[in-house]
mmCIF file of C-alpha atoms in Angstrom:
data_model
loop_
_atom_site.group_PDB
_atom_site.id
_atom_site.type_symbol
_atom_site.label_atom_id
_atom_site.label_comp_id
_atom_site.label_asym_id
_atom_site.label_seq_id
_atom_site.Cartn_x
_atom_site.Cartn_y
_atom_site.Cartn_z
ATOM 1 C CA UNK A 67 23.714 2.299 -19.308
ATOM 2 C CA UNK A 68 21.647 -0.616 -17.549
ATOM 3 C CA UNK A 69 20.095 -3.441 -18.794
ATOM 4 C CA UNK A 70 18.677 -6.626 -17.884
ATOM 5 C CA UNK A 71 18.502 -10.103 -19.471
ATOM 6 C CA UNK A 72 15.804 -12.406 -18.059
ATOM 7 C CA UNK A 73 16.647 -16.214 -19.413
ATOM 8 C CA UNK A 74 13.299 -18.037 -20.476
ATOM 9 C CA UNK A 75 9.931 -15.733 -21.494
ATOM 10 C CA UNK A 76 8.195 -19.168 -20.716
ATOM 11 C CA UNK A 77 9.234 -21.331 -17.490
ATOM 12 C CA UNK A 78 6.733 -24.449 -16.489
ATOM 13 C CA UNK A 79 6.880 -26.146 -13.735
ATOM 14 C CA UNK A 80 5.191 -29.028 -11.860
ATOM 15 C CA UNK A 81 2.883 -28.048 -8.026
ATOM 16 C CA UNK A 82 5.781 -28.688 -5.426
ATOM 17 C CA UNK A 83 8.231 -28.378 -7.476
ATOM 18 C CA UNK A 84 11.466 -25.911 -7.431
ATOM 19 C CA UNK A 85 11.421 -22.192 -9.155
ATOM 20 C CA UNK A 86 13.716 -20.805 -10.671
ATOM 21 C CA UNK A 87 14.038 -17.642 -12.598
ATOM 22 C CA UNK A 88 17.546 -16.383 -14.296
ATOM 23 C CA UNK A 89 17.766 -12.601 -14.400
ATOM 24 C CA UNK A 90 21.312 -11.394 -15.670
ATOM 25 C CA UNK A 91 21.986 -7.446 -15.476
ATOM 26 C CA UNK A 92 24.491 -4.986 -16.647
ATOM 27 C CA UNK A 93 25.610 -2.223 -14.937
ATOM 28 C CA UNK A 94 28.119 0.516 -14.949
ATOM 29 C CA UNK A 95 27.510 1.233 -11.509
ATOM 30 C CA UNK A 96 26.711 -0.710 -8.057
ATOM 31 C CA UNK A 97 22.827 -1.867 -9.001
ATOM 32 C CA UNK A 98 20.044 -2.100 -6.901
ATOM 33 C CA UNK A 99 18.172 -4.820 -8.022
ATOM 34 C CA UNK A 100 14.129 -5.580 -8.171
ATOM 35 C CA UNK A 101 11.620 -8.610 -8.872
ATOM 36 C CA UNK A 102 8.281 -7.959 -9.814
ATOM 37 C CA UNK A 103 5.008 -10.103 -10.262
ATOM 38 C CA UNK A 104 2.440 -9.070 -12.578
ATOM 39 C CA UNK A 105 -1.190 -10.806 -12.566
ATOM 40 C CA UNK A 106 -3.311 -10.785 -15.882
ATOM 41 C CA UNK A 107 -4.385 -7.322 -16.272
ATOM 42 C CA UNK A 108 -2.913 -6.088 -13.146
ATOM 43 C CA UNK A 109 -0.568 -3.973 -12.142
ATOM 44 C CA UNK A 110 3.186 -4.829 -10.974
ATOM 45 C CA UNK A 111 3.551 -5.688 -7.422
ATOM 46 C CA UNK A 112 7.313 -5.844 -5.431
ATOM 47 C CA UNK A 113 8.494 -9.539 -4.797
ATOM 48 C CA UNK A 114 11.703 -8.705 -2.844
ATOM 49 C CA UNK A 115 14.941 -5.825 -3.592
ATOM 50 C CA UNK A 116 18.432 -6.009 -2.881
ATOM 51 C CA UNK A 117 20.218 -2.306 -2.219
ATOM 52 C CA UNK A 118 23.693 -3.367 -1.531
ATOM 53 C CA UNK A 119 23.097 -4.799 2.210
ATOM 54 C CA UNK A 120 22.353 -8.709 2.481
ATOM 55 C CA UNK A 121 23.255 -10.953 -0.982
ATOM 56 C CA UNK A 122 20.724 -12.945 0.073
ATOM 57 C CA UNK A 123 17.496 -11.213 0.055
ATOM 58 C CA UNK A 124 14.113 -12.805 1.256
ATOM 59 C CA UNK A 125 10.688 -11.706 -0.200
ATOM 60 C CA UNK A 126 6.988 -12.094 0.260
ATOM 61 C CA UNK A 127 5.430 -15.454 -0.540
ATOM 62 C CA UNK A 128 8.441 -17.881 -0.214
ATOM 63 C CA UNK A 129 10.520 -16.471 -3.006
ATOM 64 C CA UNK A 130 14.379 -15.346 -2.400
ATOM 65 C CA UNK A 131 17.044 -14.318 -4.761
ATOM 66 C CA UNK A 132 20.716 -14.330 -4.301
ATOM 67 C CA UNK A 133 22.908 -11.340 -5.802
ATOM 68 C CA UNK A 134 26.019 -12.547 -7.386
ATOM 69 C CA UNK A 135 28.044 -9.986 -8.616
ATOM 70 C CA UNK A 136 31.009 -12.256 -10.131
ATOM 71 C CA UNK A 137 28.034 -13.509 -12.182
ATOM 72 C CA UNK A 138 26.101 -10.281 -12.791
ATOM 73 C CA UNK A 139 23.033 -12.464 -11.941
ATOM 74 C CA UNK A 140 19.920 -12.214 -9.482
ATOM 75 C CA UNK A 141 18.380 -15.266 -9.826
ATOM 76 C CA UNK A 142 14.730 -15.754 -8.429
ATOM 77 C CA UNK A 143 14.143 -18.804 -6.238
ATOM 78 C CA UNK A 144 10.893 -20.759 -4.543
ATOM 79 C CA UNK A 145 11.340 -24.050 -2.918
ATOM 80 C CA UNK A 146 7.767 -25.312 -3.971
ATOM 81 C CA UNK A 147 5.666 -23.338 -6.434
ATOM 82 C CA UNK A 148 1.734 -23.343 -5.782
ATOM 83 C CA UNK A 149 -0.430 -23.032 -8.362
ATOM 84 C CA UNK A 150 -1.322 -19.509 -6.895
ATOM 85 C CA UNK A 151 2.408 -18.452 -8.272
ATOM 86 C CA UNK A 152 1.598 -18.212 -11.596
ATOM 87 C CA UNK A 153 1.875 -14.880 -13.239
ATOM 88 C CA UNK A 154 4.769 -13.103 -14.911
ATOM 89 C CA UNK A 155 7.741 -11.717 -13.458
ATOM 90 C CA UNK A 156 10.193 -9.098 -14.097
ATOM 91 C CA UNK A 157 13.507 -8.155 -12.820
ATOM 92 C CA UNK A 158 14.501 -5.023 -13.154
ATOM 93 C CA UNK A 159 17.605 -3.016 -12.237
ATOM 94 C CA UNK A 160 18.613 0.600 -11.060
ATOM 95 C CA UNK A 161 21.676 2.680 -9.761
ATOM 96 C CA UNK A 162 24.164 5.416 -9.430
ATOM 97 C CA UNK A 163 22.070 8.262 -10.602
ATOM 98 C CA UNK A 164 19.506 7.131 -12.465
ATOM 99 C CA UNK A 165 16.796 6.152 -10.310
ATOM 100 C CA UNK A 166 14.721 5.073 -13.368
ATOM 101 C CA UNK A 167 14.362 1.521 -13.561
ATOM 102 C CA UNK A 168 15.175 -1.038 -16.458
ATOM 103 C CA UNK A 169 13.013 -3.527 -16.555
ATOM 104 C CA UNK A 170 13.719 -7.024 -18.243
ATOM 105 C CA UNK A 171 11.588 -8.478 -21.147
ATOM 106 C CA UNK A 172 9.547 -11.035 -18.291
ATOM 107 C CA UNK A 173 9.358 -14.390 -17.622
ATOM 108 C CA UNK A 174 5.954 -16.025 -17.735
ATOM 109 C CA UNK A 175 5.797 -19.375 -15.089
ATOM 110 C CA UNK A 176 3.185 -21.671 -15.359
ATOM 111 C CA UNK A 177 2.505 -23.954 -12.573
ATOM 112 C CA UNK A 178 1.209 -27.596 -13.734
ATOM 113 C CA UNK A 179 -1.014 -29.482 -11.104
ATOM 114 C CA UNK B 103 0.072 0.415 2.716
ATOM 115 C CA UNK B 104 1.347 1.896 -0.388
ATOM 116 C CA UNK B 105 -1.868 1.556 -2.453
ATOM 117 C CA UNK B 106 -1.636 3.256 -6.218
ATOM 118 C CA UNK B 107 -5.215 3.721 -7.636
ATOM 119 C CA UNK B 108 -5.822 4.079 -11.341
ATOM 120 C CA UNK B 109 -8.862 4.983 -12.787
ATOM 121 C CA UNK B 110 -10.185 4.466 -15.317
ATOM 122 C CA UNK B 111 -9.045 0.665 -15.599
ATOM 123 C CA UNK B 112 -10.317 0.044 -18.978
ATOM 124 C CA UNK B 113 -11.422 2.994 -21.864
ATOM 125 C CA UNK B 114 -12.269 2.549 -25.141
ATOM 126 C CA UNK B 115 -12.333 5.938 -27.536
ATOM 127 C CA UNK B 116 -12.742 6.765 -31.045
ATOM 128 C CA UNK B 117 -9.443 7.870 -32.870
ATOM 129 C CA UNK B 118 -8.865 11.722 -32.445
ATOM 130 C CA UNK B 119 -10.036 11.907 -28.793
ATOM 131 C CA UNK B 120 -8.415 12.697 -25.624
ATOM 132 C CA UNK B 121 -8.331 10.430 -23.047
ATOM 133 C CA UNK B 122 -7.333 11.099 -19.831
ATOM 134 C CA UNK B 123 -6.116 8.263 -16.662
ATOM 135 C CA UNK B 124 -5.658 9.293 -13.260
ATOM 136 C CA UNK B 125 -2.901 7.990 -11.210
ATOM 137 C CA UNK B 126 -3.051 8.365 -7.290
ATOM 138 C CA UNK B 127 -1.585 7.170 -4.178
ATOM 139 C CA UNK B 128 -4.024 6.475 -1.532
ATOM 140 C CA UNK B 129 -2.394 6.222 1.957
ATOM 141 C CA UNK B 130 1.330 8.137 0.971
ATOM 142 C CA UNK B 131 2.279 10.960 -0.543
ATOM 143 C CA UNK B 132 4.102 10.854 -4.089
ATOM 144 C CA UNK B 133 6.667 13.126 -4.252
ATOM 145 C CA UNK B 134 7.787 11.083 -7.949
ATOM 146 C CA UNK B 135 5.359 9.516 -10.559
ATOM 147 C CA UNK B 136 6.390 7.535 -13.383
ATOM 148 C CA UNK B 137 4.089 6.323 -16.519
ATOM 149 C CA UNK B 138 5.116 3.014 -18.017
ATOM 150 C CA UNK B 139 3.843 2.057 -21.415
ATOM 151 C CA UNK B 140 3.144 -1.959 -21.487
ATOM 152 C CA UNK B 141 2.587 -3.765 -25.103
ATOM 153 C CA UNK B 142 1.255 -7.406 -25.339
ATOM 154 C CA UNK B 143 3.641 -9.869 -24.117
ATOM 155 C CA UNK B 144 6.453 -7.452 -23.468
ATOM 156 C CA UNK B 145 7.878 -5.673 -20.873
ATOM 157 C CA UNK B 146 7.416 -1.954 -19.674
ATOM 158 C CA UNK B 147 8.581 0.826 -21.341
ATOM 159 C CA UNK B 148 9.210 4.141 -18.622
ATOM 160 C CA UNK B 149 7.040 7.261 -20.762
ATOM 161 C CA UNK B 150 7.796 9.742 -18.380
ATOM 162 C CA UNK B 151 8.857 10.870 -14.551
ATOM 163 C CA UNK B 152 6.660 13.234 -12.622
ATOM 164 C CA UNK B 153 7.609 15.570 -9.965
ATOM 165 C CA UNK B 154 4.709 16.900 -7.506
ATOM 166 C CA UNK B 155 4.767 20.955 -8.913
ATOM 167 C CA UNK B 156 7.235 20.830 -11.935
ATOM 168 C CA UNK B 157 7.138 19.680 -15.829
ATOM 169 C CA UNK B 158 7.458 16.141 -16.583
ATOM 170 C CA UNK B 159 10.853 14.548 -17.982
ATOM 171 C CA UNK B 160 9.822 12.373 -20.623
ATOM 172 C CA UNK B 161 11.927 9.652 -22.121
ATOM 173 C CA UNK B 162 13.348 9.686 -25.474
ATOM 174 C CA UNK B 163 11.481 8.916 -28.415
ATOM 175 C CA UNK B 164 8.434 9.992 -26.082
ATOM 176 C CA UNK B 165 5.598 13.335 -27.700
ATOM 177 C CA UNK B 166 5.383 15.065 -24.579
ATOM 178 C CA UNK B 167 2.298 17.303 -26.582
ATOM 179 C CA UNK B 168 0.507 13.944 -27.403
ATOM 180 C CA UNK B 169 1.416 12.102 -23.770
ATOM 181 C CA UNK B 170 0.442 15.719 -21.591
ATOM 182 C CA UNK B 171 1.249 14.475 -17.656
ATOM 183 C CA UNK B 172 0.185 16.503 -14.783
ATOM 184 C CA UNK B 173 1.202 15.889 -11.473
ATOM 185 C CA UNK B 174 -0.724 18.807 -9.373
ATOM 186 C CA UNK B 175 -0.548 16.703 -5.888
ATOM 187 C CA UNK B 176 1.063 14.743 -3.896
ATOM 188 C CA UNK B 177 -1.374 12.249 -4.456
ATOM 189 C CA UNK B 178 -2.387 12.653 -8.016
ATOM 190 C CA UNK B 179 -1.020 12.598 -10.990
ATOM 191 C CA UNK B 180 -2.808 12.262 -14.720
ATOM 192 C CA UNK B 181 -1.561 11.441 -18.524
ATOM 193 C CA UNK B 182 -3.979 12.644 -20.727
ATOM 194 C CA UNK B 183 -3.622 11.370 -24.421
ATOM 195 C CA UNK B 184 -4.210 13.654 -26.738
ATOM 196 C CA UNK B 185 -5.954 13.164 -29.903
ATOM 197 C CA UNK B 186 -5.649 9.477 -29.976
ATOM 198 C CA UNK B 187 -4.902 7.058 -32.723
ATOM 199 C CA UNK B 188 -5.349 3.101 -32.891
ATOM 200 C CA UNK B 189 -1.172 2.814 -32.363
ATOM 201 C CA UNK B 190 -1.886 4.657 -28.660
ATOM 202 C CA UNK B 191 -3.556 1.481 -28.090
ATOM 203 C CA UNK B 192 -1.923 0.235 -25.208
ATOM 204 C CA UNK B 193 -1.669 -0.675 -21.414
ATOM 205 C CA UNK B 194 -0.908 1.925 -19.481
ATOM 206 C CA UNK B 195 0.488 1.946 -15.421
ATOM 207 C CA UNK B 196 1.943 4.300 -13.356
ATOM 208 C CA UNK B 197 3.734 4.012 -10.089
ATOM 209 C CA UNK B 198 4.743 6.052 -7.225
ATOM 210 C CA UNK B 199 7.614 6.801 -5.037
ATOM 211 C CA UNK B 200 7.749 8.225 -1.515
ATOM 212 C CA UNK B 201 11.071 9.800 -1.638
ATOM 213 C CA UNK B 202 12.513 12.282 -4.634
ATOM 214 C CA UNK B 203 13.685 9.315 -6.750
ATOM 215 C CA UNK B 204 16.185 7.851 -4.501
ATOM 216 C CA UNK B 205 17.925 4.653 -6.441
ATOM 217 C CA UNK B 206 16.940 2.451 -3.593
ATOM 218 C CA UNK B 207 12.962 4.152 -3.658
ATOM 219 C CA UNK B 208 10.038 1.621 -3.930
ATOM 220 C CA UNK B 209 7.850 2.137 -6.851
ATOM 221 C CA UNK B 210 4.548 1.538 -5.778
ATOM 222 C CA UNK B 211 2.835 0.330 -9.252
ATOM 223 C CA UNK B 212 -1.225 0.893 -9.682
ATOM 224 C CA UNK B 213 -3.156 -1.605 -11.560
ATOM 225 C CA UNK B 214 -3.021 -0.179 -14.873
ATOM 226 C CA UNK B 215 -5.677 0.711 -17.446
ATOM 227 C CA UNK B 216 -6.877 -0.555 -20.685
ATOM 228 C CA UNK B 217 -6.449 1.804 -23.997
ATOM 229 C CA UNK B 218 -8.345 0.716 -27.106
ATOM 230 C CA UNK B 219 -8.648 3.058 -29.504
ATOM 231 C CA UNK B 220 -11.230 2.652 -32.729
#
């Protein structure tokens, strides 16, 4: 079984300042790991993936998250959020088998001018 | 690249209707669709996994003869809720995968639509 813990439904933040996400997983089996951004009434649109190659894994729009396995974490990272980056995001995990892909319970950022 | 269409966005029924929502990929093909169920301030719940040609696997807990999926194309696939009640009331998006639900696949996710039923 999978499963994924995101740390704070609400994050704020000031314009310019640093993001940061938590997203803690469980898995029985190497995961693949995935953040998503979801505008109001939109759909879910990739931020960045890690599938076992690079821990360090680059995405569109600034953001980057690290895969630490000794932590069972993929935190979500943005040097200086814009007020554009507001939205929700989800992490979500996959592997071994299952395809299928757990997603976490979101984390809302607001970005303060 | 790797546009997913939905249509309609928004649809408001009576209670006991069918609705139906149309899923498609517009510049790949889909060989795996999956319908997500998305309440208020929480995250989504996977309904159901297409494959192009065959039955749908639906998750636990899931009516497959009140949530009937059809995934005729490559490119299309539709949920049609049947005889709908104000508890179907819901946000509703689908994605799409290129490859035959590979753990490392992209899901392409469309833009959702709207369920409120009266």
């Amino acid at each position: 079984a999978q499963s994924v813990t995101q740390l704070g439904s609400h994050v704020s933040v000031s314009e310019g300042a640093l993001v940061l996400l938590r997203c803690n997983y469980s898995s029985s089996v190497p995961p693949y790991l995935f953040w998503y951004v979801q505008y109001p009434n939109q759909g879910l649109q990739l931020l960045l993936k890690y599938t076992s190659a690079a821990t360090l894994v680059k995405g569109i729009n600034g953001f980057e998250a690290e895969f630490k396995k000794s932590e069972t974490s993929f935190h979500l990272t943005k040097p200086s959020a814009h007020m554009s980056d507001a939205a929700e995001y989800f992490c979500a995990v996959s592997g071994g088998s299952n395809y299928k892909l757990t997603f976490g319970k979101g984390t809302l950022l607001t970005v303060n001018p | 690249g790797a546009v997913v269409s939905q249509h309609p966005s928004w649809v408001i029924c009576k209670s006991g209707t069918s609705v139906k929502i149309e899923c498609r990929s517009l510049d790949f093909q889909a060989t795996t669709m999956f319908w997500y169920r998305q309440f208020p301030k929480q995250s989504l719940m996977l309904m159901a996994t297409s494959n192009e040609g065959s039955k749908a696997t639906y998750e636990q807990g899931v009516e497959k003869d009140k949530f009937l999926i059809n995934h005729a194309s490559l490119t299309l696939s539709t949920l049609t809720v049947t005889s709908a009640h104000p508890e179907d009331s819901s946000f509703y998006i689908c994605s799409a995968s290129m490859n035959q639900g590979s753990t490392t696949d992209t899901q392409y996710f469309g833009p959702g639509t709207r369920l409120t039923v009266l």
